[in-house]
Short mmCIF file of C-alpha atoms in Angstrom, two decimals:
data_model
loop_
_atom_site.label_atom_id
_atom_site.label_comp_id
_atom_site.label_asym_id
_atom_site.label_seq_id
_atom_site.Cartn_x
_atom_site.Cartn_y
_atom_site.Cartn_z
CA UNK A 26 0.00 -0.02 0.00
CA UNK A 27 1.25 3.41 -0.87
CA UNK A 28 1.32 6.32 1.49
CA UNK A 29 -1.57 8.00 -0.39
CA UNK A 30 -3.79 4.92 0.07
CA UNK A 31 -2.96 4.85 3.78
CA UNK A 32 -3.85 8.51 4.18
CA UNK A 33 -7.15 8.06 2.29
CA UNK A 34 -8.01 4.97 4.44
CA UNK A 35 -7.20 6.89 7.61
CA UNK A 36 -9.38 9.85 6.51
CA UNK A 37 -12.25 7.51 5.62
CA UNK A 38 -12.01 5.83 9.03
CA UNK A 39 -12.00 9.18 10.85
CA UNK A 40 -15.01 10.36 8.89
CA UNK A 41 -16.92 7.17 9.68
CA UNK A 42 -16.11 7.56 13.38
CA UNK A 43 -17.27 11.18 13.27
CA UNK A 44 -20.62 10.41 11.65
CA UNK A 45 -21.36 7.07 13.40
CA UNK A 46 -20.43 8.26 16.90
CA UNK A 47 -23.12 6.78 19.26
CA UNK A 48 -23.60 10.10 21.15
CA UNK A 49 -23.44 12.83 18.44
CA UNK A 50 -23.45 10.89 15.18
CA UNK A 51 -27.23 11.13 14.58
CA UNK A 52 -27.17 14.91 14.94
CA UNK A 53 -24.10 15.23 12.69
CA UNK A 54 -25.67 13.05 10.02
CA UNK A 55 -28.92 15.12 10.13
CA UNK A 56 -26.91 18.35 9.90
CA UNK A 57 -24.96 16.96 6.89
CA UNK A 58 -28.20 15.92 5.21
CA UNK A 59 -29.66 19.43 5.80
CA UNK A 60 -26.55 21.04 4.35
CA UNK A 61 -26.55 18.83 1.29
CA UNK A 62 -30.24 19.48 0.72
CA UNK A 63 -29.62 23.23 1.00
CA UNK A 64 -26.71 23.00 -1.43
CA UNK A 65 -28.87 21.08 -3.91
CA UNK A 66 -31.71 23.62 -3.61
CA UNK A 67 -29.24 26.56 -4.14
CA UNK A 68 -27.81 24.88 -7.24
CA UNK A 69 -31.31 24.29 -8.63
CA UNK A 70 -32.24 27.91 -8.01
CA UNK A 71 -29.04 29.05 -9.70
CA UNK A 72 -29.67 26.86 -12.73
CA UNK A 73 -33.30 27.99 -13.05
CA UNK A 74 -32.28 31.64 -12.78
CA UNK A 75 -29.55 31.13 -15.45
CA UNK A 76 -31.99 29.36 -17.69
CA UNK A 77 -34.58 32.14 -17.34
CA UNK A 78 -31.91 34.77 -18.02
CA UNK A 79 -30.80 32.92 -21.12
CA UNK A 80 -34.44 32.58 -22.32
CA UNK A 81 -34.98 36.34 -21.79
CA UNK A 82 -31.81 37.15 -23.75
CA UNK A 83 -32.94 34.97 -26.67
CA UNK A 84 -36.38 36.67 -26.63
CA UNK A 85 -34.69 40.06 -26.65
CA UNK A 86 -32.37 39.16 -29.55
CA UNK A 87 -35.31 37.72 -31.47
CA UNK A 88 -37.41 40.83 -30.92
CA UNK A 89 -34.52 43.06 -32.02
CA UNK A 90 -34.00 40.99 -35.11
CA UNK A 91 -37.67 41.17 -35.96
CA UNK A 92 -37.67 44.94 -35.50
CA UNK A 93 -34.57 45.19 -37.68
CA UNK A 94 -36.29 43.28 -40.49
CA UNK A 95 -39.39 45.43 -40.25
CA UNK A 96 -41.54 42.64 -38.78
CA UNK A 97 -43.75 43.43 -35.80
CA UNK A 98 -46.11 41.39 -33.69
CA UNK A 99 -49.80 41.78 -34.27
CA UNK A 100 -50.15 42.69 -30.61
CA UNK A 101 -47.59 45.50 -30.81
CA UNK A 102 -50.22 48.29 -30.99
CA UNK A 103 -51.96 46.94 -27.91
CA UNK A 104 -48.68 46.53 -26.12
CA UNK A 105 -47.65 50.06 -26.96
CA UNK A 106 -50.98 51.35 -25.60
CA UNK A 107 -50.42 49.42 -22.37
CA UNK A 108 -46.88 50.76 -22.07
CA UNK A 109 -48.09 54.34 -22.43
CA UNK A 110 -50.96 53.74 -19.96
CA UNK A 111 -48.45 52.26 -17.47
CA UNK A 112 -46.47 55.53 -17.63
CA UNK A 113 -49.49 57.77 -17.23
CA UNK A 114 -49.70 57.14 -13.47
CA UNK A 115 -46.13 58.45 -13.10
CA UNK A 116 -46.62 61.44 -15.33
CA UNK A 117 -50.04 62.95 -14.56
CA UNK A 118 -52.23 63.32 -11.51
CA UNK A 119 -55.42 62.02 -13.23
CA UNK A 120 -54.39 59.16 -15.55
CA UNK A 121 -57.99 57.88 -15.84
CA UNK A 122 -59.01 61.08 -17.63
CA UNK A 123 -56.76 60.25 -20.63
CA UNK A 124 -57.57 57.77 -23.43
CA UNK A 125 -54.69 56.14 -25.31
CA UNK A 126 -54.91 54.50 -28.72
CA UNK A 127 -52.06 53.29 -30.92
CA UNK A 128 -51.81 52.28 -34.56
CA UNK A 129 -48.58 51.37 -36.28
CA UNK A 130 -46.53 53.33 -33.75
CA UNK A 131 -48.76 56.42 -33.90
CA UNK A 132 -50.14 57.16 -30.43
CA UNK A 133 -53.28 59.25 -29.98
CA UNK A 134 -53.90 60.89 -26.60
CA UNK A 135 -57.32 62.29 -25.87
CA UNK A 136 -59.21 63.49 -22.81
CA UNK A 137 -58.68 66.04 -20.08
CA UNK A 138 -55.33 67.08 -18.56
CA UNK A 139 -54.00 69.82 -16.39
CA UNK A 140 -52.01 72.40 -18.38
CA UNK A 141 -49.00 72.06 -16.03
CA UNK A 142 -48.68 68.31 -16.91
CA UNK A 143 -49.37 68.57 -20.67
CA UNK A 144 -45.92 69.13 -22.11
CA UNK A 145 -44.29 66.66 -19.66
CA UNK A 146 -46.68 63.96 -20.82
CA UNK A 147 -46.15 64.64 -24.50
CA UNK A 148 -42.36 64.69 -24.15
CA UNK A 149 -42.32 61.42 -22.23
CA UNK A 150 -44.60 59.62 -24.66
CA UNK A 151 -42.62 60.85 -27.66
CA UNK A 152 -39.42 59.50 -26.04
CA UNK A 153 -40.92 56.00 -25.48
CA UNK A 154 -39.62 53.07 -27.56
CA UNK A 155 -41.97 52.18 -30.42
CA UNK A 156 -43.63 55.58 -30.62
CA UNK A 157 -43.28 57.15 -34.09
CA UNK A 158 -45.69 60.09 -33.70
CA UNK A 159 -48.01 61.53 -31.02
CA UNK A 160 -51.41 62.92 -31.97
CA UNK A 161 -52.30 65.36 -29.23
CA UNK A 162 -56.06 65.64 -28.80
CA UNK A 163 -55.90 66.51 -25.11
CA UNK A 164 -57.88 69.35 -23.66
CA UNK A 165 -55.64 71.25 -21.27
CA UNK A 166 -57.13 73.08 -18.24
CA UNK A 167 -55.38 75.42 -15.85
CA UNK A 168 -57.29 73.97 -12.86
CA UNK A 169 -59.65 71.04 -12.24
CA UNK A 170 -62.60 73.47 -11.98
CA UNK A 171 -65.89 71.69 -12.62
CA UNK A 172 -64.42 68.93 -14.77
CA UNK A 173 -65.28 65.60 -13.16
CA UNK A 174 -62.38 63.67 -14.86
CA UNK A 175 -59.86 66.05 -13.18
CA UNK A 176 -61.48 65.85 -9.77
CA UNK A 177 -61.25 62.15 -9.27
CA UNK A 178 -64.82 61.57 -10.43
CA UNK A 179 -65.79 59.26 -13.25
CA UNK A 180 -66.22 60.66 -16.75
CA UNK A 181 -69.82 61.32 -17.85
#
């Protein structure tokens, strides 16, 4: 037997004594099992996250290639409308008073808006990805006055 085999045998014997000790062995084995389970779960989480990240990258590359070739999804107008609506809550104080429609990258905004928020909204929408042109049909008001849409009430 070589020295390396003797060291390996000695290490294996010490490990067996450590884990099969009559007083603490059961606890040590349970702890080892918990640690191995945790390690396995962490590895699975990491692999799932990497797989999701790779899938997202492929989707992004595919979408960029489709845009580059002039192809667009049939849902792109609806998606653009939803993207603009999602930003309304950050840009204006009464997002429900504004109607958004999109067709082939042309966005139409209609409804009521406070004058102080008007240009900010138009600039932000024009800067959004996928927007070619903005058709401004908004009615700007200096104050909410008697306009239900600008007072939190529902439109008539």
